[in-house]
mmCIF file of C-alpha atoms in Angstrom:
data_model
loop_
_atom_site.group_PDB
_atom_site.id
_atom_site.type_symbol
_atom_site.label_atom_id
_atom_site.label_comp_id
_atom_site.label_asym_id
_atom_site.label_seq_id
_atom_site.Cartn_x
_atom_site.Cartn_y
_atom_site.Cartn_z
ATOM 1 C CA MET A 29 -5.935 12.477 -15.776
ATOM 2 C CA GLY A 30 -3.853 9.241 -15.526
ATOM 3 C CA ARG A 31 -5.078 7.297 -11.892
ATOM 4 C CA ILE A 32 -2.288 7.002 -9.187
ATOM 5 C CA ILE A 33 -2.464 3.952 -7.243
ATOM 6 C CA ALA A 34 -0.222 2.979 -3.975
ATOM 7 C CA ILE A 35 0.266 -0.695 -3.621
ATOM 8 C CA ALA A 36 0.809 -0.509 0.454
ATOM 9 C CA ASN A 37 0.854 -2.857 3.666
ATOM 10 C CA GLN A 38 3.426 -2.543 6.556
ATOM 11 C CA LYS A 39 3.575 -6.257 6.688
ATOM 12 C CA GLY A 40 6.365 -7.627 4.496
ATOM 13 C CA GLY A 41 5.820 -11.045 2.970
ATOM 14 C CA VAL A 42 2.116 -10.488 1.199
ATOM 15 C CA GLY A 43 2.536 -10.222 -2.372
ATOM 16 C CA LYS A 44 3.133 -6.253 -2.314
ATOM 17 C CA THR A 45 5.926 -5.805 -4.443
ATOM 18 C CA THR A 46 4.693 -8.670 -6.578
ATOM 19 C CA THR A 47 1.382 -7.222 -7.141
ATOM 20 C CA ALA A 48 2.665 -3.799 -7.609
ATOM 21 C CA ILE A 49 4.877 -5.093 -10.549
ATOM 22 C CA ASN A 50 2.586 -7.646 -12.295
ATOM 23 C CA LEU A 51 -0.679 -5.094 -11.826
ATOM 24 C CA ALA A 52 1.282 -2.581 -13.614
ATOM 25 C CA ALA A 53 2.615 -4.833 -16.528
ATOM 26 C CA CYS A 54 -0.826 -6.192 -17.269
ATOM 27 C CA LEU A 55 -2.407 -2.760 -17.153
ATOM 28 C CA ALA A 56 -0.189 -2.003 -19.928
ATOM 29 C CA GLU A 57 -0.713 -5.551 -21.630
ATOM 30 C CA LYS A 58 -4.188 -4.050 -21.933
ATOM 31 C CA GLY A 59 -2.875 -1.305 -23.758
ATOM 32 C CA LYS A 60 -2.613 1.290 -20.716
ATOM 33 C CA LYS A 61 0.551 3.642 -20.512
ATOM 34 C CA VAL A 62 1.993 2.876 -17.314
ATOM 35 C CA LEU A 63 4.358 4.576 -14.649
ATOM 36 C CA ALA A 64 5.851 2.374 -12.261
ATOM 37 C CA ILE A 65 7.655 4.196 -9.306
ATOM 38 C CA ASP A 66 9.782 2.283 -6.737
ATOM 39 C CA MET A 67 9.366 3.826 -3.309
ATOM 40 C CA ASP A 68 11.157 0.804 -1.519
ATOM 41 C CA PRO A 69 14.574 1.141 -0.552
ATOM 42 C CA GLN A 70 14.822 -2.424 -1.298
ATOM 43 C CA GLY A 71 14.251 -1.764 -4.518
ATOM 44 C CA ASN A 72 12.646 -4.925 -5.707
ATOM 45 C CA MET A 73 10.141 -3.456 -7.872
ATOM 46 C CA THR A 74 12.980 -2.376 -10.139
ATOM 47 C CA SER A 75 14.858 -5.252 -9.878
ATOM 48 C CA GLY A 76 12.139 -7.373 -10.640
ATOM 49 C CA LEU A 77 11.427 -5.171 -13.766
ATOM 50 C CA GLY A 78 14.781 -6.014 -15.272
ATOM 51 C CA VAL A 79 16.470 -2.382 -14.146
ATOM 52 C CA ASP A 80 20.089 -2.774 -11.900
ATOM 53 C CA LYS A 81 19.231 -1.160 -9.227
ATOM 54 C CA ASN A 82 23.076 -1.083 -8.186
ATOM 55 C CA ASN A 83 24.091 0.494 -11.229
ATOM 56 C CA LEU A 84 21.894 3.614 -11.556
ATOM 57 C CA THR A 85 23.092 6.859 -12.328
ATOM 58 C CA TYR A 86 19.931 8.275 -10.510
ATOM 59 C CA SER A 87 17.032 7.195 -8.833
ATOM 60 C CA ILE A 88 13.538 8.223 -7.585
ATOM 61 C CA TYR A 89 15.755 9.396 -4.163
ATOM 62 C CA ASP A 90 17.734 11.942 -6.118
ATOM 63 C CA VAL A 91 14.394 13.349 -7.723
ATOM 64 C CA MET A 92 13.391 13.734 -4.102
ATOM 65 C CA CYS A 93 16.210 15.375 -3.111
ATOM 66 C CA GLY A 94 17.083 17.690 -5.886
ATOM 67 C CA ASN A 95 20.051 16.397 -7.233
ATOM 68 C CA CYS A 96 18.806 15.416 -11.067
ATOM 69 C CA ASN A 97 15.354 16.093 -12.683
ATOM 70 C CA LEU A 98 12.626 13.576 -13.715
ATOM 71 C CA GLY A 99 13.785 13.236 -16.937
ATOM 72 C CA GLU A 100 17.213 12.042 -16.000
ATOM 73 C CA CYS A 101 16.124 9.515 -13.620
ATOM 74 C CA LEU A 102 13.147 8.256 -15.557
ATOM 75 C CA GLN A 103 13.339 4.627 -17.516
ATOM 76 C CA VAL A 104 11.430 4.971 -20.625
ATOM 77 C CA ASN A 105 9.535 2.075 -21.931
ATOM 78 C CA ILE A 106 11.962 -0.601 -20.238
ATOM 79 C CA PHE A 107 9.604 -3.222 -22.091
ATOM 80 C CA ALA A 108 9.538 -1.555 -25.484
ATOM 81 C CA ASN A 109 10.662 -4.578 -27.588
ATOM 82 C CA GLN A 110 7.648 -6.529 -25.737
ATOM 83 C CA LYS A 111 5.311 -3.890 -26.579
ATOM 84 C CA LEU A 112 4.446 -2.685 -22.949
ATOM 85 C CA GLN A 113 4.676 0.652 -22.317
ATOM 86 C CA ILE A 114 5.469 0.511 -18.814
ATOM 87 C CA SER A 115 8.458 3.432 -17.743
ATOM 88 C CA LEU A 116 10.107 3.601 -14.466
ATOM 89 C CA LEU A 117 11.216 5.692 -11.396
ATOM 90 C CA PRO A 118 13.490 3.370 -9.806
ATOM 91 C CA ALA A 119 14.899 3.063 -6.257
ATOM 92 C CA SER A 120 18.344 3.135 -4.861
ATOM 93 C CA ARG A 121 19.500 1.927 -1.220
ATOM 94 C CA GLU A 122 19.794 5.551 0.039
ATOM 95 C CA LEU A 123 15.739 6.192 0.371
ATOM 96 C CA ALA A 124 16.426 4.337 3.725
ATOM 97 C CA GLY A 125 17.951 7.598 4.822
ATOM 98 C CA ALA A 126 14.593 9.568 3.787
ATOM 99 C CA GLU A 127 13.424 10.002 7.420
ATOM 100 C CA VAL A 128 16.827 11.847 8.198
ATOM 101 C CA ASP A 129 17.448 13.001 4.824
ATOM 102 C CA PHE A 130 14.008 14.724 3.927
ATOM 103 C CA LEU A 131 13.932 16.285 7.750
ATOM 104 C CA GLU A 132 14.616 19.691 6.626
ATOM 105 C CA ILE A 133 12.752 19.352 3.435
ATOM 106 C CA GLU A 134 9.880 21.840 3.313
ATOM 107 C CA GLU A 135 6.492 19.978 3.039
ATOM 108 C CA LYS A 136 8.596 16.782 3.042
ATOM 109 C CA GLN A 137 4.964 15.033 3.183
ATOM 110 C CA PHE A 138 4.352 16.114 -0.487
ATOM 111 C CA ILE A 139 7.751 15.709 -2.350
ATOM 112 C CA LEU A 140 6.609 13.308 -4.367
ATOM 113 C CA LYS A 141 3.171 14.266 -5.491
ATOM 114 C CA LYS A 142 4.788 17.996 -6.425
ATOM 115 C CA LEU A 143 7.033 16.226 -8.485
ATOM 116 C CA ILE A 144 4.913 13.786 -10.366
ATOM 117 C CA ARG A 145 1.969 16.354 -10.494
ATOM 118 C CA PRO A 146 2.960 16.930 -14.193
ATOM 119 C CA LEU A 147 3.088 13.343 -15.121
ATOM 120 C CA ARG A 148 -0.189 12.506 -14.573
ATOM 121 C CA LYS A 149 -1.210 13.897 -18.311
ATOM 122 C CA LYS A 150 1.158 11.572 -19.881
ATOM 123 C CA TYR A 151 -0.306 8.163 -18.189
ATOM 124 C CA ASP A 152 -3.224 5.916 -18.173
ATOM 125 C CA PHE A 153 -1.758 4.755 -14.418
ATOM 126 C CA ILE A 154 1.139 5.732 -11.828
ATOM 127 C CA ILE A 155 1.627 2.457 -9.378
ATOM 128 C CA ILE A 156 3.777 3.257 -6.242
ATOM 129 C CA ASP A 157 5.158 0.316 -4.605
ATOM 130 C CA CYS A 158 5.662 1.794 -0.640
ATOM 131 C CA PRO A 159 8.010 0.091 1.576
ATOM 132 C CA PRO A 160 6.723 -2.415 4.770
ATOM 133 C CA ALA A 161 6.304 0.357 7.168
ATOM 134 C CA LEU A 162 4.469 3.539 7.907
ATOM 135 C CA GLY A 163 7.151 6.123 7.267
ATOM 136 C CA ILE A 164 7.734 8.992 5.359
ATOM 137 C CA LEU A 165 8.084 7.399 2.153
ATOM 138 C CA THR A 166 4.581 5.545 2.849
ATOM 139 C CA ILE A 167 3.078 8.961 3.444
ATOM 140 C CA ASN A 168 4.402 10.745 0.598
ATOM 141 C CA SER A 169 3.260 7.530 -1.635
ATOM 142 C CA MET A 170 -0.180 8.312 0.048
ATOM 143 C CA THR A 171 -0.360 11.832 -0.166
ATOM 144 C CA ALA A 172 0.370 11.477 -3.862
ATOM 145 C CA ALA A 173 -2.104 8.825 -4.641
ATOM 146 C CA ASP A 174 -5.818 8.422 -5.444
ATOM 147 C CA THR A 175 -6.165 5.031 -4.445
ATOM 148 C CA VAL A 176 -4.529 2.594 -2.257
ATOM 149 C CA ILE A 177 -4.803 -0.961 -3.061
ATOM 150 C CA VAL A 178 -4.008 -3.430 -0.046
ATOM 151 C CA PRO A 179 -2.477 -6.978 -0.866
ATOM 152 C CA ILE A 180 -3.526 -9.573 1.952
ATOM 153 C CA GLN A 181 -1.792 -12.758 2.547
ATOM 154 C CA CYS A 182 -4.142 -15.778 2.684
ATOM 155 C CA GLU A 183 -3.025 -17.390 6.056
ATOM 156 C CA PHE A 184 -4.347 -17.146 9.843
ATOM 157 C CA TYR A 185 -2.725 -13.871 10.476
ATOM 158 C CA ALA A 186 -4.356 -12.020 7.411
ATOM 159 C CA LEU A 187 -5.968 -9.071 9.112
ATOM 160 C CA ASP A 188 -2.937 -8.441 11.680
ATOM 161 C CA GLY A 189 -1.607 -4.672 11.170
ATOM 162 C CA LEU A 190 -4.286 -4.345 8.727
ATOM 163 C CA THR A 191 -6.425 -2.274 11.232
ATOM 164 C CA GLN A 192 -3.407 0.113 11.619
ATOM 165 C CA LEU A 193 -3.170 0.438 7.837
ATOM 166 C CA ILE A 194 -6.553 1.837 7.555
ATOM 167 C CA TYR A 195 -6.249 4.006 9.918
ATOM 168 C CA THR A 196 -2.959 5.440 9.075
ATOM 169 C CA ILE A 197 -4.805 6.070 5.683
ATOM 170 C CA ASN A 198 -7.811 7.323 7.201
ATOM 171 C CA LEU A 199 -5.663 10.075 9.172
ATOM 172 C CA ILE A 200 -3.791 10.897 5.919
ATOM 173 C CA LYS A 201 -6.995 11.680 4.086
ATOM 174 C CA GLN A 202 -8.087 13.595 6.969
ATOM 175 C CA LYS A 203 -4.972 15.583 7.448
ATOM 176 C CA LEU A 204 -3.053 15.381 3.863
ATOM 177 C CA ASN A 205 -4.771 13.889 1.027
ATOM 178 C CA LYS A 206 -9.008 14.214 1.322
ATOM 179 C CA THR A 207 -9.328 12.325 -1.958
ATOM 180 C CA LEU A 208 -7.766 9.315 -1.121
ATOM 181 C CA GLU A 209 -9.731 6.417 -0.280
ATOM 182 C CA ILE A 210 -9.087 2.481 -0.177
ATOM 183 C CA GLU A 211 -9.531 1.105 -3.596
ATOM 184 C CA GLY A 212 -10.052 -2.547 -2.487
ATOM 185 C CA VAL A 213 -8.362 -5.623 -1.115
ATOM 186 C CA VAL A 214 -6.707 -8.209 -3.007
ATOM 187 C CA PHE A 215 -5.754 -11.793 -1.766
ATOM 188 C CA THR A 216 -2.532 -13.198 -2.614
ATOM 189 C CA MET A 217 -1.234 -16.465 -2.025
ATOM 190 C CA TYR A 218 -4.057 -18.260 -2.263
ATOM 191 C CA ASP A 219 -4.140 -22.040 -1.924
ATOM 192 C CA SER A 220 -7.358 -23.830 -3.269
ATOM 193 C CA ARG A 221 -6.277 -27.023 -1.815
ATOM 194 C CA THR A 222 -6.390 -25.401 1.432
ATOM 195 C CA ASN A 223 -9.610 -24.944 3.980
ATOM 196 C CA LEU A 224 -7.662 -22.266 5.558
ATOM 197 C CA SER A 225 -7.403 -19.660 2.366
ATOM 198 C CA GLU A 226 -10.938 -20.397 2.088
ATOM 199 C CA GLN A 227 -11.534 -19.512 5.853
ATOM 200 C CA VAL A 228 -9.239 -16.546 5.601
ATOM 201 C CA VAL A 229 -11.110 -15.423 2.562
ATOM 202 C CA GLU A 230 -14.782 -15.960 3.985
ATOM 203 C CA ASN A 231 -13.360 -13.858 7.118
ATOM 204 C CA VAL A 232 -12.296 -11.098 5.834
ATOM 205 C CA ARG A 233 -15.312 -10.671 3.384
ATOM 206 C CA ASN A 234 -17.384 -10.716 6.358
ATOM 207 C CA ASP A 235 -15.307 -8.619 8.769
ATOM 208 C CA LEU A 236 -13.525 -5.999 6.359
ATOM 209 C CA ASP A 237 -16.106 -3.203 5.307
ATOM 210 C CA GLN A 238 -14.142 -2.680 2.351
ATOM 211 C CA LEU A 239 -13.992 -3.111 -1.532
ATOM 212 C CA ILE A 240 -12.425 -6.396 -1.900
ATOM 213 C CA TYR A 241 -11.558 -7.510 -5.381
ATOM 214 C CA ASN A 242 -12.756 -11.185 -6.949
ATOM 215 C CA THR A 243 -9.092 -11.692 -8.049
ATOM 216 C CA LEU A 244 -7.859 -14.620 -6.125
ATOM 217 C CA VAL A 245 -3.785 -14.653 -6.705
ATOM 218 C CA PRO A 246 -2.824 -17.846 -6.203
ATOM 219 C CA ARG A 247 0.617 -19.184 -4.648
ATOM 220 C CA ASN A 248 2.160 -20.147 -7.746
ATOM 221 C CA VAL A 249 6.088 -21.037 -8.478
ATOM 222 C CA ARG A 250 6.238 -19.512 -11.523
ATOM 223 C CA LEU A 251 5.175 -15.957 -10.099
ATOM 224 C CA ALA A 252 8.132 -16.496 -7.179
ATOM 225 C CA GLU A 253 10.341 -17.282 -10.712
ATOM 226 C CA ALA A 254 9.780 -14.282 -12.200
ATOM 227 C CA PRO A 255 11.680 -11.693 -10.107
ATOM 228 C CA SER A 256 14.981 -13.309 -10.882
ATOM 229 C CA PHE A 257 15.056 -12.882 -14.646
ATOM 230 C CA GLY A 258 13.355 -9.426 -14.734
ATOM 231 C CA LEU A 259 10.590 -9.850 -15.659
ATOM 232 C CA PRO A 260 6.597 -9.522 -15.160
ATOM 233 C CA ILE A 261 4.716 -12.565 -15.024
ATOM 234 C CA ASN A 262 3.144 -12.152 -18.383
ATOM 235 C CA LEU A 263 6.168 -11.544 -19.998
ATOM 236 C CA TYR A 264 8.178 -14.561 -17.730
ATOM 237 C CA ASP A 265 5.129 -17.509 -18.242
ATOM 238 C CA PRO A 266 1.822 -15.754 -19.750
ATOM 239 C CA ARG A 267 0.100 -18.911 -19.689
ATOM 240 C CA SER A 268 0.643 -19.414 -15.476
ATOM 241 C CA THR A 269 -2.013 -18.885 -13.305
ATOM 242 C CA GLY A 270 -0.233 -16.443 -11.700
ATOM 243 C CA ALA A 271 -0.211 -14.306 -14.870
ATOM 244 C CA GLU A 272 -4.198 -15.064 -15.278
ATOM 245 C CA ALA A 273 -5.012 -13.697 -12.223
ATOM 246 C CA TYR A 274 -2.876 -10.177 -12.360
ATOM 247 C CA ARG A 275 -4.447 -10.152 -16.086
ATOM 248 C CA LYS A 276 -8.024 -10.451 -14.100
ATOM 249 C CA LEU A 277 -6.943 -8.186 -11.657
ATOM 250 C CA ALA A 278 -5.984 -5.725 -14.182
ATOM 251 C CA ASP A 279 -9.914 -5.764 -15.398
ATOM 252 C CA GLU A 280 -11.041 -5.253 -12.042
ATOM 253 C CA VAL A 281 -8.742 -2.376 -11.191
ATOM 254 C CA ILE A 282 -9.894 -0.690 -14.785
ATOM 255 C CA HIS A 283 -13.440 -1.115 -14.231
ATOM 256 C CA ASN A 284 -13.494 -0.303 -10.515
ATOM 257 C CA LYS A 285 -16.789 1.445 -9.568
ATOM 258 C CA LEU A 286 -14.962 4.148 -7.814
ATOM 259 C CA PHE A 287 -14.240 5.671 -11.207
ATOM 260 C CA LEU A 288 -17.306 5.040 -13.424
ATOM 261 C CA ASP A 289 -19.849 7.580 -14.577
#
């Protein structure tokens, strides 16, 4: 049975989509069969995985609205020539209207969960990129997920909004998804040359009662360039520090103690 992981932080610019793309790709590099689901109306995960978000026949929005079935939307093995088993349910700008469009749908918090239930047996990991907001799309993602990974940028205001996010996750666990857990926190945009990055990591480790991954994702030019080429970092620059970091994160995710017998 595949693990479903939501990548979430309501604060923008923290490396959320970068983490979703590259974690998915590095899990696939390690032989895992991965499904990426883009739930962000900006569609950055879609374009970052090389799919033209402006030229889609169907997107996850259409599936959720009942305009098409999963098979019509699913982009299968998008990097088959690189021997990475990644499939994608892409996003389109129509997702921006979800709050209104899904208003009259029965049990609207469970739309995604019901849709992807039959896919769990087909994939080792399902990675969901949430939008940077705590609305119906994020609620759907967390209701469908087993766990949440929270990327945090190494900056002075790293913990801003994190309390609210943890409160929301716990509320969803209480009301909608009793098995939901915070899988862990991962630091992004780490700069070893500055005292600030080290201080942020130390402060969060001391103050946060959650699993914090050992991997520190560096501030890396190649990581920033890769999405414009429609490639994850392990294909764009396999030897970069960014690629090595996400490989290490993938190892930590695979061996997370929450899932070890």
